[in-house]
Short mmCIF file of C-alpha atoms in Angstrom, two decimals:
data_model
loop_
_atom_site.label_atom_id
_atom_site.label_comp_id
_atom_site.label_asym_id
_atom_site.label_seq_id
_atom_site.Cartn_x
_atom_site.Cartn_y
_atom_site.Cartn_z
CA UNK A 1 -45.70 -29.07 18.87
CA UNK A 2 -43.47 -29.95 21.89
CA UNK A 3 -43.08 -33.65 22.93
CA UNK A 4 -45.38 -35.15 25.22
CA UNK A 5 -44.13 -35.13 28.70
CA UNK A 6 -46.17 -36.25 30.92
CA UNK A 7 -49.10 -39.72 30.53
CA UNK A 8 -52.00 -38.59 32.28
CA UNK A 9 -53.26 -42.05 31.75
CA UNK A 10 -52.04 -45.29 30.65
CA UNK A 11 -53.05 -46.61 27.13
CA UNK A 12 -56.88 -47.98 26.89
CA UNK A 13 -58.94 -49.68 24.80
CA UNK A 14 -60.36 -48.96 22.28
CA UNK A 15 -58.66 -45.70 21.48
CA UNK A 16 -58.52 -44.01 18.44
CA UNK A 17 -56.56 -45.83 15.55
CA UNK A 18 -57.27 -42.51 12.89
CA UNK A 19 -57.86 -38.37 12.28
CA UNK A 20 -59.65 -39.54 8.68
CA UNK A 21 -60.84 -35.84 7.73
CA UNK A 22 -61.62 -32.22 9.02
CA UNK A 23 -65.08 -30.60 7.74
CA UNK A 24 -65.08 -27.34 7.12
CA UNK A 25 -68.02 -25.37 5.40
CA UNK A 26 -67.18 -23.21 2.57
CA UNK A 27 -69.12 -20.03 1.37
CA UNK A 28 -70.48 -20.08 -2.47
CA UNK A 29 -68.52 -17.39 -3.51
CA UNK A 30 -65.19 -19.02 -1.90
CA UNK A 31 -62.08 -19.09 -3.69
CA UNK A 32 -60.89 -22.00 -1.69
CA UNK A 33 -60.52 -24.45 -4.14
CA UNK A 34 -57.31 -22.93 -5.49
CA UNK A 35 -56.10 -22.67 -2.26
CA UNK A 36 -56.15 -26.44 -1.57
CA UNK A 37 -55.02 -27.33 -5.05
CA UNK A 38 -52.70 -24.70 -5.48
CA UNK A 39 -50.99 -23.31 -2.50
CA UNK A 40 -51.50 -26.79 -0.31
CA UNK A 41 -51.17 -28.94 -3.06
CA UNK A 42 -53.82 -31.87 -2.36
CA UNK A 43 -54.96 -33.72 -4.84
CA UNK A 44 -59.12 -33.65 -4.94
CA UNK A 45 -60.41 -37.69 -4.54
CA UNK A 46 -62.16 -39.17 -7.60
CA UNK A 47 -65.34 -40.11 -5.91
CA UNK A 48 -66.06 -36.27 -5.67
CA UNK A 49 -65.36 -35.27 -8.69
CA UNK A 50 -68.82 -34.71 -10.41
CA UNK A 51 -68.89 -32.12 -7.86
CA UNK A 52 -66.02 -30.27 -9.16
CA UNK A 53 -67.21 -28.43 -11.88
CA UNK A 54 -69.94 -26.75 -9.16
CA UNK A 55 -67.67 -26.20 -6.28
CA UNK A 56 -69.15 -23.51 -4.20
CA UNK A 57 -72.73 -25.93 -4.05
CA UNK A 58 -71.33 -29.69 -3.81
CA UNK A 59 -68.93 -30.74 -1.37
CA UNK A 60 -65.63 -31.51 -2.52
CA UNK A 61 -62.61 -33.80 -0.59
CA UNK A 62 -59.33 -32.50 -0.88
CA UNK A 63 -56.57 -36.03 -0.01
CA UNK A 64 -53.60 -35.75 2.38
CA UNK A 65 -52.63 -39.41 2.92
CA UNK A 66 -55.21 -41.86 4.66
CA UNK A 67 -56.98 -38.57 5.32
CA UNK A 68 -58.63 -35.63 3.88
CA UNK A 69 -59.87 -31.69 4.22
CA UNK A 70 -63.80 -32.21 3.52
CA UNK A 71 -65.32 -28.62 1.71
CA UNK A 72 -68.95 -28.60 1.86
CA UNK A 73 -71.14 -25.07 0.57
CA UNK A 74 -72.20 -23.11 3.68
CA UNK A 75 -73.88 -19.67 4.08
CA UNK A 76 -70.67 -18.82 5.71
CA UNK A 77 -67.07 -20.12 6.00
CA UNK A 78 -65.86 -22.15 9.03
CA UNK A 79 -62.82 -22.91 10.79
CA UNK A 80 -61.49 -24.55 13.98
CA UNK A 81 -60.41 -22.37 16.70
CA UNK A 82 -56.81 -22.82 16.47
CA UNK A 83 -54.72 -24.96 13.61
CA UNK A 84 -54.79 -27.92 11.56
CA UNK A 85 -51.31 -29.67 11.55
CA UNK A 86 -50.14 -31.33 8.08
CA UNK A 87 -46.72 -33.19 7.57
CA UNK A 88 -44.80 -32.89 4.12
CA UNK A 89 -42.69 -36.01 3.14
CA UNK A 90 -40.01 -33.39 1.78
CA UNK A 91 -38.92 -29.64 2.85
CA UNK A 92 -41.38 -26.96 3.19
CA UNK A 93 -39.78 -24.87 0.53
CA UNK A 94 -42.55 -24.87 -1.72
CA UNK A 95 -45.20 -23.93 0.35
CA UNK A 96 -42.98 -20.38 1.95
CA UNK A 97 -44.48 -18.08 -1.20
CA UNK A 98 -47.55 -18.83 0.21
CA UNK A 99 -47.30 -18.63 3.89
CA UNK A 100 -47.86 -15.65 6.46
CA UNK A 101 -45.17 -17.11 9.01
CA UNK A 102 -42.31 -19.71 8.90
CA UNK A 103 -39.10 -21.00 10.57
CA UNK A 104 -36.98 -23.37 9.43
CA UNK A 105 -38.75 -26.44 9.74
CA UNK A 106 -42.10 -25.19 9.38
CA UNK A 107 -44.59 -22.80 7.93
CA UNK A 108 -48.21 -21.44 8.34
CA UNK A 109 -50.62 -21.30 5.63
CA UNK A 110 -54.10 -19.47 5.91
CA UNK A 111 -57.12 -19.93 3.95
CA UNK A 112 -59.67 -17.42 2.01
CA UNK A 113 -61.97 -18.21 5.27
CA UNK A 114 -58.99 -17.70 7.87
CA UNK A 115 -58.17 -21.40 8.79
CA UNK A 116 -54.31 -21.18 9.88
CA UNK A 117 -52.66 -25.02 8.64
CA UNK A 118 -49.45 -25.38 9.63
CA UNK A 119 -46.91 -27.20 7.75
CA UNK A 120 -44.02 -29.16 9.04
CA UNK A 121 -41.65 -31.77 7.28
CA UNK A 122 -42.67 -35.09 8.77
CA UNK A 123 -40.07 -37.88 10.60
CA UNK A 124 -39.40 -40.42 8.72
CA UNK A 125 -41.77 -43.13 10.35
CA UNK A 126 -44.38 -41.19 9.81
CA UNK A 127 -43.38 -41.11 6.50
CA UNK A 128 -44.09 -44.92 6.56
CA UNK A 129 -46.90 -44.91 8.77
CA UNK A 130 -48.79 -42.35 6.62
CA UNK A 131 -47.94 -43.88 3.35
CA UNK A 132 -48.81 -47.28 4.48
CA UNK A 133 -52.33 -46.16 5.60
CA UNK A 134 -52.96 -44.25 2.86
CA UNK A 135 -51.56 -46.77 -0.03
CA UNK A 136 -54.76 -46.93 -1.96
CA UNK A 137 -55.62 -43.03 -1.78
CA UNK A 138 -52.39 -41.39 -2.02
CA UNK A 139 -51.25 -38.26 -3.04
CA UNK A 140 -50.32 -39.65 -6.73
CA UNK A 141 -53.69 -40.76 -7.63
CA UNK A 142 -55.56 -39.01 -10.87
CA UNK A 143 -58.71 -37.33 -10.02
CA UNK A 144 -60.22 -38.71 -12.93
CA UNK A 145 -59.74 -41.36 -15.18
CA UNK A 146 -57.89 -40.11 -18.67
CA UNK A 147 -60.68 -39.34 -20.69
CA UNK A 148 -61.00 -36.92 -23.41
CA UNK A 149 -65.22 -37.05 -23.46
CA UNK A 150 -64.26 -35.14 -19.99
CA UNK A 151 -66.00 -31.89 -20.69
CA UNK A 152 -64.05 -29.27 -18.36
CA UNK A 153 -61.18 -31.94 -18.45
CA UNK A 154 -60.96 -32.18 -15.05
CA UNK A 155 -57.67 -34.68 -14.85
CA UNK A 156 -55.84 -32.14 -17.10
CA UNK A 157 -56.67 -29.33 -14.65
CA UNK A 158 -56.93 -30.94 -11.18
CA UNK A 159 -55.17 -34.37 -11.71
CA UNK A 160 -52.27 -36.57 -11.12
CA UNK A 161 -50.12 -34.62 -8.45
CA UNK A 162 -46.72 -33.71 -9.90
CA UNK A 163 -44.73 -32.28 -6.80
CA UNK A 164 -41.95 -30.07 -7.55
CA UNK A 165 -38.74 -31.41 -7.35
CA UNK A 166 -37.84 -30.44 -3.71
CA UNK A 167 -40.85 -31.88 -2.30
CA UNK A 168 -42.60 -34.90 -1.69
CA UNK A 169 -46.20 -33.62 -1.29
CA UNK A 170 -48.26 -33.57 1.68
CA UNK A 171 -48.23 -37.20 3.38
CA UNK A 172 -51.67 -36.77 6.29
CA UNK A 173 -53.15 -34.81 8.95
CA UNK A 174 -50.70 -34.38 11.94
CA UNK A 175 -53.17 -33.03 14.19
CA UNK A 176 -56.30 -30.88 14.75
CA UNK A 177 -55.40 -27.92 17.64
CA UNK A 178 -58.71 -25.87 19.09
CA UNK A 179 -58.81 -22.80 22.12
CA UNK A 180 -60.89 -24.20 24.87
CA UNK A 181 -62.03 -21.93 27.96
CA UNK A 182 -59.64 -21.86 31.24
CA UNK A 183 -59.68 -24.66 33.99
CA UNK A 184 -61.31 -27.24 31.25
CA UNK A 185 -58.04 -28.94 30.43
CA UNK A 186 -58.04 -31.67 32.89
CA UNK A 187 -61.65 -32.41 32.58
CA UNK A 188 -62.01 -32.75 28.73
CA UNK A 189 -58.75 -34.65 28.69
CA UNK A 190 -60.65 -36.87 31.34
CA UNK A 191 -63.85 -37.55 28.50
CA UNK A 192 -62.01 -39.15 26.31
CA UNK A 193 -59.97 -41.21 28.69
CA UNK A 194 -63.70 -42.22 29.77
CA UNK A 195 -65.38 -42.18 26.26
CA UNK A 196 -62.38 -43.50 24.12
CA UNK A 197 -60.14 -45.24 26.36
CA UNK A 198 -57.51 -42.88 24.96
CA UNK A 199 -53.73 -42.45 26.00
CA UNK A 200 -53.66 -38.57 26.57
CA UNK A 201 -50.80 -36.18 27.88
CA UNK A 202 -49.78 -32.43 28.77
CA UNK A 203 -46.80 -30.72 27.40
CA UNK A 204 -44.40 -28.56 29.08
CA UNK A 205 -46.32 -25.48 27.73
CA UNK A 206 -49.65 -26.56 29.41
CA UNK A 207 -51.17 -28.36 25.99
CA UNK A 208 -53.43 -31.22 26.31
CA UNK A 209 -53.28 -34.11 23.99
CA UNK A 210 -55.39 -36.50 22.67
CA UNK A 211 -52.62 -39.80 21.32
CA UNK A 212 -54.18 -41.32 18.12
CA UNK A 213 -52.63 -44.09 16.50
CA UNK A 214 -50.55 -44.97 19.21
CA UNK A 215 -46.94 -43.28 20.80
CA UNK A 216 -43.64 -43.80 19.57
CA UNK A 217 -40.71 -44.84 21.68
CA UNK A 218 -40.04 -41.11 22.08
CA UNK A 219 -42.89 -40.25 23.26
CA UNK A 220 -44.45 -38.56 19.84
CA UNK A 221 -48.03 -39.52 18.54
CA UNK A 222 -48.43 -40.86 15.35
CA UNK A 223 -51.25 -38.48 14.99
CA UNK A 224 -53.03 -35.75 17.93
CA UNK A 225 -56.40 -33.91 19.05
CA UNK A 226 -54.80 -30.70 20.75
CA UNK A 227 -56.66 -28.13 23.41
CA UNK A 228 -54.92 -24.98 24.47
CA UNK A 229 -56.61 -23.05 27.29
CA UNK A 230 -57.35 -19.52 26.04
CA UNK A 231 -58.80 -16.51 27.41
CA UNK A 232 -60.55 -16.04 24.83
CA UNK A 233 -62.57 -18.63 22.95
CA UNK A 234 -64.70 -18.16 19.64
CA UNK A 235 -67.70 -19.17 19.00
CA UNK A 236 -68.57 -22.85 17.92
CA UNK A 237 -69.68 -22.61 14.38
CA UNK A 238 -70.60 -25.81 13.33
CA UNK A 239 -67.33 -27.47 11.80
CA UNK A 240 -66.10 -30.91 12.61
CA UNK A 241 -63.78 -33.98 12.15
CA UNK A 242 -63.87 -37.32 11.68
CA UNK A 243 -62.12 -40.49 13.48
CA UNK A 244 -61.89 -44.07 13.76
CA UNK A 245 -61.94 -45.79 16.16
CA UNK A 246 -59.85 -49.35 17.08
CA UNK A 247 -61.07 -53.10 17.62
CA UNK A 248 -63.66 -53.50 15.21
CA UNK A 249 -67.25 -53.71 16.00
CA UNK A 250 -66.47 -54.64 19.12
CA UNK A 251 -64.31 -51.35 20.57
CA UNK A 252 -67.23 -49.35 17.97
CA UNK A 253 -69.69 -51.13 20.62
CA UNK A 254 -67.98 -50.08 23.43
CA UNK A 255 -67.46 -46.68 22.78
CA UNK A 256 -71.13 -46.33 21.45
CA UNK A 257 -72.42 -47.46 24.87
CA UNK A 258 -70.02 -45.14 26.80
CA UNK A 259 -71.23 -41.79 24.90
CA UNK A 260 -74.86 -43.13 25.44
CA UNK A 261 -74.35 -43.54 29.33
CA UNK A 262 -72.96 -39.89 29.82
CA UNK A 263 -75.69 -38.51 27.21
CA UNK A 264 -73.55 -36.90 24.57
CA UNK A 265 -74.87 -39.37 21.19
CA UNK A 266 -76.10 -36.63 19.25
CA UNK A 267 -77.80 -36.43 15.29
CA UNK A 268 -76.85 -33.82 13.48
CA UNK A 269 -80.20 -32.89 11.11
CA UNK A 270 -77.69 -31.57 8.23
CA UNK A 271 -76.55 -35.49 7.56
CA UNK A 272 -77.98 -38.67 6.52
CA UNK A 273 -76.96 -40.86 9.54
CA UNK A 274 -79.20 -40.75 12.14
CA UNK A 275 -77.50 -42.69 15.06
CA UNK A 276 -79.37 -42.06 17.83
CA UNK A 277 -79.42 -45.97 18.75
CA UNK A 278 -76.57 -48.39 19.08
CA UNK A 279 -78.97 -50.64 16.23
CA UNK A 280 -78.64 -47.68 14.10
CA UNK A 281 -74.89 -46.67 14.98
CA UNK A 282 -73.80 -50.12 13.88
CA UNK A 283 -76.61 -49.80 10.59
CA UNK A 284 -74.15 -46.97 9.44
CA UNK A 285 -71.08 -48.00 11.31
CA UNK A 286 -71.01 -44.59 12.85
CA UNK A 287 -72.00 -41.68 15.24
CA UNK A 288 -71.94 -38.73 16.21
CA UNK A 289 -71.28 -36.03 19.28
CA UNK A 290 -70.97 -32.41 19.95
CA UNK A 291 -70.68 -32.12 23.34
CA UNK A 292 -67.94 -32.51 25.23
CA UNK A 293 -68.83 -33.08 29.06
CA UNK A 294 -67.52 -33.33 32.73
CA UNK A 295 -67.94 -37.26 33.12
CA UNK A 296 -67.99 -36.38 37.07
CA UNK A 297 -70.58 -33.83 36.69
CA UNK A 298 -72.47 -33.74 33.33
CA UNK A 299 -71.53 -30.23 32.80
CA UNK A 300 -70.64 -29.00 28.97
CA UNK A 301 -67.72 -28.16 28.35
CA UNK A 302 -66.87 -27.69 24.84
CA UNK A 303 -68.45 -27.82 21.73
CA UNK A 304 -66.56 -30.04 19.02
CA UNK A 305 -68.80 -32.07 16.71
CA UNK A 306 -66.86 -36.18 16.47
CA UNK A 307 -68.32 -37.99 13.62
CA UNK A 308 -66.91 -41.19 14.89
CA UNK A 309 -66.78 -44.40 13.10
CA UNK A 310 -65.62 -48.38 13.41
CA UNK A 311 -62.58 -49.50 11.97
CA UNK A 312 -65.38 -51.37 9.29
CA UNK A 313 -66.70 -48.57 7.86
CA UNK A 314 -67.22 -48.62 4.00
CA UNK A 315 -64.61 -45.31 3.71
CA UNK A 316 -62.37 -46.70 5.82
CA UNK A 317 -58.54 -45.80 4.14
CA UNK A 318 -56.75 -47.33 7.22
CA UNK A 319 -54.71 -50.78 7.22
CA UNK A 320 -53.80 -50.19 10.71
CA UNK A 321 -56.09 -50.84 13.79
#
């Protein structure tokens, strides 16, 4: 990921203060779970683990940090179309046995389904920043409380994450990358300037970027949304992520009533929430969209569901707004 080098608009408000989780649907047959546990390494969050024991038809939450890989059942896998950044606290050593590429600060992983995750060692204020937002569900918690009544003794098998020695773990999401269709760039960097009051940029090799969390001094994003303009673009199938966003209720207000007026609040019939309203948005201190549109002209111009949620949600893992 090259350095931002050029602010297509200044810093707004509300923005967005947190990438909380990816979703990504899971076949019943998958062998993912090894993957995450094994080959990435995350330790699987507590208040999923009754689900454990039937992965393949619960959903199961795999931690990285403040945020998390969500693995529902789905007739078939998903993926995003492109990458999913994560940042180690240590070298990327232990990860290389299990990776199809790699240089010498990073690595790419790939999933049973196909999902490319690329691995890179983290600076060290992200180290902090990460950490510090992700103090209470951190990579060293135990999946389930010692207990020996456990019947598949699920802390034994899945628990406390023991690193090896080289390596400090995976610390959080660094960003979520996706192929988008020629000429869109601009405009899509444009809806969430509108929508989100966002800070976004373009790199020097034609990226766009989406700043969450704010911008360092050097011009780096604590965390990103990424769009690369590609020939070629797969079809949507149905995967999404997850964000806060800043200022309370009050930016959650704001950026309610801004996806209203251009049309894009959406329900999504597979989920509980139904925030079709701002009275029911603020009911389940979240929302959703798929759509992302030319604010000048209404036109669609990619599909990405946002499950998008104020800074006082219930699940909310973040001590920074």
């Amino acid at each position: 990921m090259s350095i931002p080098t050029q602010t297509i608009t200044p810093p707004g408000s509300p923005g967005i203060s947190l990438l909380e989780h990816v979703n990504i649907n899971v076949p019943t047959d998958s062998p993912s779970l090894s993957f995450y546990t094994e080959k990435l390494n995350l330790p699987l969050d507590t208040r999923k683990s009754f689900n454990i024991p039937v992965f393949g038809s619960k959903t199961i939450w795999a931690n990285c940090g403040a945020s998390q890989i969500h693995l529902p059942t789905g007739p078939t896998g998903q993926k995003f179309r492109g990458r999913i950044g994560l940042l180690t606290s240590g070298p990327i050593t232990p990860y290389l046995p299990h990776s199809i590429s790699s240089t010498d600060t990073s690595c790419i992983l790939q999933s049973p389904e196909g999902q490319e995750f690329h691995l890179r060692k983290s600076p060290e204020y992200k180290i902090d920043l990460l950490t510090y937002r992700g103090t209470m569900w951190s990579s060293n918690q135990n999946l389930t409380p010692e207990d020996t009544t456990d019947p598949v003794n699920l802390s034994k098998e899945y628990g406390k994450y023991e690193p090896e020695s080289d390596s400090g773990g995976i610390i959080g999401l660094d960003y979520v990358q996706s192929s988008v269709p020629p000429s869109t760039l601009p405009k899509i960097l444009k809806f969430y300037e509108n929508i989100f009051g966002s800070t976004t940029f373009q790199t020097e090799d034609n990226k766009g970027i989406v700043a969450i969390g704010g911008v360092t001094e050097n011009g780096e994003c604590i965390q990103n949304i990424v769009f690369e303009e590609n020939e070629k673009v797969e079809e949507y199938d149905g995967h999404h992520l997850a964000i806060y966003v800043a200022s309370g209720v009050s930016g959650f207000t704001e950026v309610f009533n801004r996806a209203k007026d251009l049309g894009v609040v959406w329900v999504n019939p597979r989920f509980s929430d139904k925030a079709d309203t701002l009275e029911k948005a603020l009911e389940c201190m979240q929302f959703r969209f798929k759509d992302i549109k030319d604010v000048d002209t209404g036109e669609v111009l990619y599909e990405l569901e946002h499950e998008v949620r104020c800074s006082e949600h219930k699940d909310n893992r973040s001590d920074l707004d």
